[in-house]
Amino acid sequence: MSTARPGPLLLGVRHHGPGSARAVRSALEAARPAAVLIEGPPEGDALLELAADPGMRPPVALLAHAADDPGRAAFWPLADFSPEWVAIRWAQEAGVPVRFMDLPAAHSLAAAGEADADHAETDAVRVDPLAVLAETAGYDDPERWWEDVVEHRGTGGAGEEALGAFEALGEAMAALRETYGDGGHRRDLVREAYMRQRMRAARREFGDGYAVVCGAWHVPALRAKTTVAADRALLTGLAKVKVETTWVPWTHRRLARAGGYGAGITSPGWYAHLFSARDRPVERWLTKVAGLLREEDRQVSSAHVIEAVRLAETLAAMRGRPLPGLTETLEAVRAVMCDGSDVPLALIEDRLVVGDVLGGVPDAAPVVPLQRDLTRQQKSLRLKAEAQERELELDLRKDTDAAKSLLLHRLRLLGIGWGTPTASRGSTGTFRETWRLRWEPELSVRVAEAGIWGTTVLAAATAKAEADAAGAEELGEVTALAERCLLAGLSEALPAVLRALADRAALDTDVARLAKALPALARSLRYGDVRGTDATALGAVAAGLAERICVALPPACAAGLDADAAAELRGHVDGVHTAVGLLADSGDGLRERWSAVLRTLAGRDTVPGVIRGRAARLLLDDGRLQAEETARLMGLALSPAAPPADAAGWIEGFAGGSSGGGTLLVHDDRLLGLIDSWLTGVPERAFTDVLPLLRRTFGAYEPGVKRTLGELVRRGPAASAGAARATGPAPEGFAPDLDPERADAVTELVRMLLASPDGVAAA
């Protein structure tokens, strides 16, 4: 016989609990209430009828955002196995009214800052009801306790059994509320006052024949006898904003607590399986696991599945659990199907325990015009929004691929990061692009935010670019924006961007900022060629910027720079050199003027060594510096009169590992000999100061290059006939030739140092 109390039926649930969901359906079937109230914002009442639309596929979320500030938003996610979703669908199938009853989003969004402050103040005393109940029952894991008492107890069976389970859970929560009060959840007192107001309205309309589905924590407060005046007092003076609501797709991954969702669960994929697999859930789950592992080319047979089921059931019996839980099944999978390895197990946890299921909403759901345009383009370009990350290779010579690229670049400019550009594994030509795509539910909020700029993606991106150009404070911001405009094909925004670019460039006198800005402009001109965008005006600005850099760079490099500033300018020299190569086709002599600047930098001893060395290397690579002149410059830079740190900087600039300097030294005996002679002659006290620079220079070389250089140096003068050290005396502390006896004396010691634990030489 039911032990339910008189009055409305209060069903206290755990959000996103499949056991609760089954129990809710059983209880509603048994009680047949005249109406159902659901925990959620009342602004969503008008959207509830869409839950019955065939196009609605959970997981989905009710999204509410401030009309004048879409970034101020909140989500109410629902999955197939959410008790609230089951209650909504039951009411629609039964033909009874269903309504939301929580505090309106108009108040909760207006008070978001205040709520955050309360949260910060009470973090230390906030109570997790499930954790307290689990600890009381002797469990150290709330998830495992919940599985044992709810998910594996068959509460979805008879209605009377389900009603009794809800009554017992309500009594447990009542005991917690007596002990902990609001448990640090101050805002809940206001929410519960509003819920009681909605319940009073339902009683006037339906009597006591209605049901309430809410978080179990709220049940004692909703049963409490309070006055209307007391509740009104809690609700008086609440701030309010205008709110817009809609349904948006959600994902299992965003239902997970690890994704930042406060009411999230640890294993949404597992819970979805428990809800859908009415019989033999463990066997069906392990069959899914086997299928995934086979897709990854692992040898998993039916015998593996049978043995894993037996092991999981044995573990559950040993631990006194009614059925194997996620812990037991994963332990069985690791032992039987993964050979004890955690690597395939991590894949199972990611793909199945959490999962990438993405829901869908019907076209009838209200959206901002920008979202409607984006949806239209996604369909026409066959760019499906998916929760699982995937790579997209584009060939910009194809019209469809070029259109996809423009759309993704425009969305990025609007702050809608659906796609992220990444390095291509194949061709590196300018006609290729590679994107990494993943649709996250939060992007729906970004689309709503971007709706203030326009009703289409093109119009919104154009308006946003013009506004960004007007608000940019530094030259680098505008040059980066120009590059993004060309990538996104925003020809209408370019005039405003170029005006801002010319204004900032004319006023900026910092050569480092000018040098930092030029490469983006040069790349932009190339993108204009690839995409057919007219970038003539941009070329004129870039050429003017390059001229100013040629004039201002030599004085800036000789102004007593410290090591960090010199290293930064060295990087800018590289960037300008690459940019000049892209701009030099205009035939205005820019390349010659830039080469003259590099000669000035390479030959001026007041310029830091790292910049002089880099300038010499760039001239050598361009064929504008002969080998003899290069050796002369190196000899001057590495002469005994040069400070060791400056000489080491010259080597770093000239032969840095990322610039192919190692290969150059392998093939040029004279340059290698000069460096070798300088290195062996560095005074002992100075050597420790230059060692980090040398490690950074030579440590980046490819292993094969380092081995070859070591072999050349080991062989000595005979290996490099043109090396400077071949004609001079041996450095101090070194004999002209190898002494075999002294070398043999250390052989045993070296063997001991290199020996492995079992006494066998490691190398």
mmCIF file of N, CA and C in Angstrom, residues 396 402 405-410 413 430 433 435 458 461-462 465 478-495 497-498 501 518-539 541-542 583:
data_model
loop_
_atom_site.group_PDB
_atom_site.id
_atom_site.type_symbol
_atom_site.label_atom_id
_atom_site.label_comp_id
_atom_site.label_asym_id
_atom_site.label_seq_id
_atom_site.Cartn_x
_atom_site.Cartn_y
_atom_site.Cartn_z
ATOM 1 N N LEU A 396 40.782 25.649 -51.836
ATOM 2 C CA LEU A 396 40.164 26.942 -52.098
ATOM 3 C C LEU A 396 39.929 27.207 -53.580
ATOM 4 N N ALA A 402 35.741 26.978 -51.022
ATOM 5 C CA ALA A 402 36.027 28.392 -50.753
ATOM 6 C C ALA A 402 34.896 29.019 -49.945
ATOM 7 N N SER A 405 35.223 27.960 -46.354
ATOM 8 C CA SER A 405 36.291 28.711 -45.704
ATOM 9 C C SER A 405 35.821 30.101 -45.304
ATOM 10 N N LEU A 406 35.129 30.793 -46.214
ATOM 11 C CA LEU A 406 34.635 32.132 -45.905
ATOM 12 C C LEU A 406 33.689 32.102 -44.705
ATOM 13 N N LEU A 407 32.782 31.123 -44.679
ATOM 14 C CA LEU A 407 31.836 31.030 -43.569
ATOM 15 C C LEU A 407 32.565 30.825 -42.246
ATOM 16 N N LEU A 408 33.529 29.904 -42.210
ATOM 17 C CA LEU A 408 34.232 29.617 -40.958
ATOM 18 C C LEU A 408 35.053 30.814 -40.499
ATOM 19 N N HIS A 409 35.693 31.520 -41.436
ATOM 20 C CA HIS A 409 36.467 32.707 -41.066
ATOM 21 C C HIS A 409 35.550 33.828 -40.565
ATOM 22 N N ARG A 410 34.405 33.978 -41.185
ATOM 23 C CA ARG A 410 33.468 35.012 -40.726
ATOM 24 C C ARG A 410 32.955 34.701 -39.330
ATOM 25 N N LEU A 413 35.579 35.602 -36.798
ATOM 26 C CA LEU A 413 35.650 37.039 -36.573
ATOM 27 C C LEU A 413 34.536 37.500 -35.633
ATOM 28 N N THR A 430 49.125 27.640 -50.596
ATOM 29 C CA THR A 430 48.168 28.653 -50.161
ATOM 30 C C THR A 430 46.741 28.315 -50.572
ATOM 31 N N GLU A 433 43.499 24.618 -46.963
ATOM 32 C CA GLU A 433 43.213 24.960 -45.572
ATOM 33 C C GLU A 433 42.737 23.703 -44.853
ATOM 34 N N TRP A 435 40.824 22.632 -41.201
ATOM 35 C CA TRP A 435 40.077 23.113 -40.034
ATOM 36 C C TRP A 435 39.767 21.941 -39.110
ATOM 37 N N LEU A 458 27.312 37.400 -43.194
ATOM 38 C CA LEU A 458 28.136 38.367 -43.924
ATOM 39 C C LEU A 458 27.953 39.775 -43.373
ATOM 40 N N ALA A 461 29.468 40.020 -39.777
ATOM 41 C CA ALA A 461 30.932 40.028 -39.764
ATOM 42 C C ALA A 461 31.478 41.349 -40.297
ATOM 43 N N THR A 462 30.835 41.919 -41.332
ATOM 44 C CA THR A 462 31.272 43.211 -41.877
ATOM 45 C C THR A 462 31.140 44.309 -40.836
ATOM 46 N N ALA A 465 33.750 43.883 -38.058
ATOM 47 C CA ALA A 465 35.099 44.265 -38.478
ATOM 48 C C ALA A 465 35.250 45.775 -38.494
ATOM 49 N N VAL A 478 45.091 46.287 -35.991
ATOM 50 C CA VAL A 478 44.456 46.609 -37.271
ATOM 51 C C VAL A 478 45.019 45.739 -38.387
ATOM 52 N N THR A 479 46.332 45.490 -38.365
ATOM 53 C CA THR A 479 46.897 44.639 -39.418
ATOM 54 C C THR A 479 46.354 43.218 -39.314
ATOM 55 N N ALA A 480 46.228 42.708 -38.089
ATOM 56 C CA ALA A 480 45.640 41.376 -37.916
ATOM 57 C C ALA A 480 44.196 41.365 -38.402
ATOM 58 N N LEU A 481 43.477 42.461 -38.150
ATOM 59 C CA LEU A 481 42.089 42.556 -38.593
ATOM 60 C C LEU A 481 42.005 42.586 -40.119
ATOM 61 N N ALA A 482 42.941 43.308 -40.763
ATOM 62 C CA ALA A 482 42.957 43.342 -42.229
ATOM 63 C C ALA A 482 43.153 41.940 -42.797
ATOM 64 N N GLU A 483 44.050 41.184 -42.168
ATOM 65 C CA GLU A 483 44.282 39.821 -42.613
ATOM 66 C C GLU A 483 43.019 38.979 -42.474
ATOM 67 N N ARG A 484 42.331 39.124 -41.361
ATOM 68 C CA ARG A 484 41.120 38.340 -41.132
ATOM 69 C C ARG A 484 40.001 38.753 -42.091
ATOM 70 N N CYS A 485 39.948 40.048 -42.438
ATOM 71 C CA CYS A 485 38.926 40.499 -43.387
ATOM 72 C C CYS A 485 39.134 39.873 -44.761
ATOM 73 N N LEU A 486 40.397 39.782 -45.195
ATOM 74 C CA LEU A 486 40.667 39.177 -46.491
ATOM 75 C C LEU A 486 40.382 37.675 -46.463
ATOM 76 N N LEU A 487 40.741 37.025 -45.365
ATOM 77 C CA LEU A 487 40.440 35.602 -45.241
ATOM 78 C C LEU A 487 38.934 35.351 -45.278
ATOM 79 N N ALA A 488 38.171 36.289 -44.696
ATOM 80 C CA ALA A 488 36.719 36.131 -44.624
ATOM 81 C C ALA A 488 36.013 36.743 -45.829
ATOM 82 N N GLY A 489 36.751 37.331 -46.771
ATOM 83 C CA GLY A 489 36.129 37.916 -47.959
ATOM 84 C C GLY A 489 35.238 39.096 -47.645
ATOM 85 N N LEU A 490 35.612 39.926 -46.672
ATOM 86 C CA LEU A 490 34.790 41.070 -46.272
ATOM 87 C C LEU A 490 35.258 42.323 -47.013
ATOM 88 N N SER A 491 35.023 42.354 -48.315
ATOM 89 C CA SER A 491 35.507 43.472 -49.120
ATOM 90 C C SER A 491 34.865 44.789 -48.718
ATOM 91 N N GLU A 492 33.629 44.755 -48.242
ATOM 92 C CA GLU A 492 32.958 45.994 -47.854
ATOM 93 C C GLU A 492 33.537 46.585 -46.569
ATOM 94 N N ALA A 493 34.174 45.754 -45.753
ATOM 95 C CA ALA A 493 34.771 46.263 -44.515
ATOM 96 C C ALA A 493 36.183 46.786 -44.736
ATOM 97 N N LEU A 494 36.828 46.408 -45.835
ATOM 98 C CA LEU A 494 38.227 46.777 -46.049
ATOM 99 C C LEU A 494 38.479 48.283 -46.064
ATOM 100 N N PRO A 495 37.636 49.116 -46.712
ATOM 101 C CA PRO A 495 37.920 50.557 -46.686
ATOM 102 C C PRO A 495 38.049 51.124 -45.279
ATOM 103 N N VAL A 497 38.804 49.451 -42.561
ATOM 104 C CA VAL A 497 39.992 48.872 -41.941
ATOM 105 C C VAL A 497 41.258 49.547 -42.466
ATOM 106 N N LEU A 498 41.315 49.817 -43.764
ATOM 107 C CA LEU A 498 42.498 50.447 -44.349
ATOM 108 C C LEU A 498 42.663 51.889 -43.872
ATOM 109 N N LEU A 501 44.109 51.580 -40.568
ATOM 110 C CA LEU A 501 45.484 51.111 -40.701
ATOM 111 C C LEU A 501 46.412 52.253 -41.072
ATOM 112 N N LEU A 518 53.992 44.354 -40.253
ATOM 113 C CA LEU A 518 54.193 44.138 -41.684
ATOM 114 C C LEU A 518 53.898 42.710 -42.156
ATOM 115 N N PRO A 519 54.352 41.645 -41.457
ATOM 116 C CA PRO A 519 54.094 40.291 -41.978
ATOM 117 C C PRO A 519 52.620 39.990 -42.202
ATOM 118 N N ALA A 520 51.752 40.457 -41.315
ATOM 119 C CA ALA A 520 50.321 40.195 -41.500
ATOM 120 C C ALA A 520 49.811 40.857 -42.775
ATOM 121 N N LEU A 521 50.309 42.071 -43.070
ATOM 122 C CA LEU A 521 49.887 42.739 -44.300
ATOM 123 C C LEU A 521 50.368 41.978 -45.527
ATOM 124 N N ALA A 522 51.609 41.515 -45.484
ATOM 125 C CA ALA A 522 52.143 40.762 -46.625
ATOM 126 C C ALA A 522 51.347 39.477 -46.851
ATOM 127 N N ARG A 523 51.012 38.785 -45.764
ATOM 128 C CA ARG A 523 50.192 37.582 -45.912
ATOM 129 C C ARG A 523 48.822 37.923 -46.478
ATOM 130 N N SER A 524 48.295 39.063 -46.072
ATOM 131 C CA SER A 524 46.984 39.471 -46.547
ATOM 132 C C SER A 524 46.977 39.675 -48.050
ATOM 133 N N LEU A 525 48.057 40.238 -48.580
ATOM 134 C CA LEU A 525 48.140 40.422 -50.028
ATOM 135 C C LEU A 525 48.123 39.081 -50.743
ATOM 136 N N ARG A 526 48.805 38.098 -50.176
ATOM 137 C CA ARG A 526 48.805 36.765 -50.777
ATOM 138 C C ARG A 526 47.410 36.159 -50.735
ATOM 139 N N TYR A 527 46.700 36.337 -49.592
ATOM 140 C CA TYR A 527 45.348 35.798 -49.504
ATOM 141 C C TYR A 527 44.441 36.464 -50.532
ATOM 142 N N GLY A 528 44.689 37.776 -50.800
ATOM 143 C CA GLY A 528 43.896 38.449 -51.809
ATOM 144 C C GLY A 528 44.064 37.794 -53.163
ATOM 145 N N ASP A 529 45.294 37.378 -53.474
ATOM 146 C CA ASP A 529 45.531 36.694 -54.749
ATOM 147 C C ASP A 529 44.814 35.355 -54.789
ATOM 148 N N VAL A 530 44.907 34.610 -53.697
ATOM 149 C CA VAL A 530 44.327 33.268 -53.668
ATOM 150 C C VAL A 530 42.809 33.320 -53.770
ATOM 151 N N ARG A 531 42.187 34.260 -53.089
ATOM 152 C CA ARG A 531 40.729 34.302 -53.001
ATOM 153 C C ARG A 531 40.092 35.249 -54.013
ATOM 154 N N GLY A 532 40.917 35.902 -54.833
ATOM 155 C CA GLY A 532 40.364 36.806 -55.836
ATOM 156 C C GLY A 532 39.874 38.112 -55.259
ATOM 157 N N THR A 533 40.338 38.481 -54.062
ATOM 158 C CA THR A 533 39.928 39.725 -53.435
ATOM 159 C C THR A 533 40.865 40.846 -53.867
ATOM 160 N N ASP A 534 40.316 42.021 -54.165
ATOM 161 C CA ASP A 534 41.133 43.156 -54.573
ATOM 162 C C ASP A 534 41.820 43.740 -53.347
ATOM 163 N N ALA A 535 43.157 43.623 -53.307
ATOM 164 C CA ALA A 535 43.915 44.101 -52.154
ATOM 165 C C ALA A 535 44.946 45.148 -52.570
ATOM 166 N N THR A 536 44.656 45.895 -53.673
ATOM 167 C CA THR A 536 45.609 46.881 -54.185
ATOM 168 C C THR A 536 45.909 47.946 -53.141
ATOM 169 N N ALA A 537 44.867 48.475 -52.525
ATOM 170 C CA ALA A 537 45.065 49.529 -51.527
ATOM 171 C C ALA A 537 45.898 49.026 -50.358
ATOM 172 N N LEU A 538 45.721 47.778 -49.998
ATOM 173 C CA LEU A 538 46.499 47.204 -48.908
ATOM 174 C C LEU A 538 47.976 47.127 -49.277
ATOM 175 N N GLY A 539 48.266 46.862 -50.553
ATOM 176 C CA GLY A 539 49.658 46.802 -51.000
ATOM 177 C C GLY A 539 50.364 48.121 -50.853
ATOM 178 N N VAL A 541 49.706 50.460 -48.613
ATOM 179 C CA VAL A 541 49.976 50.664 -47.184
ATOM 180 C C VAL A 541 51.160 49.814 -46.735
ATOM 181 N N ALA A 542 51.206 48.562 -47.197
ATOM 182 C CA ALA A 542 52.299 47.675 -46.807
ATOM 183 C C ALA A 542 53.634 48.182 -47.319
ATOM 184 N N LEU A 583 56.448 40.935 -50.821
ATOM 185 C CA LEU A 583 56.107 42.244 -51.391
ATOM 186 C C LEU A 583 57.003 42.636 -52.551
#
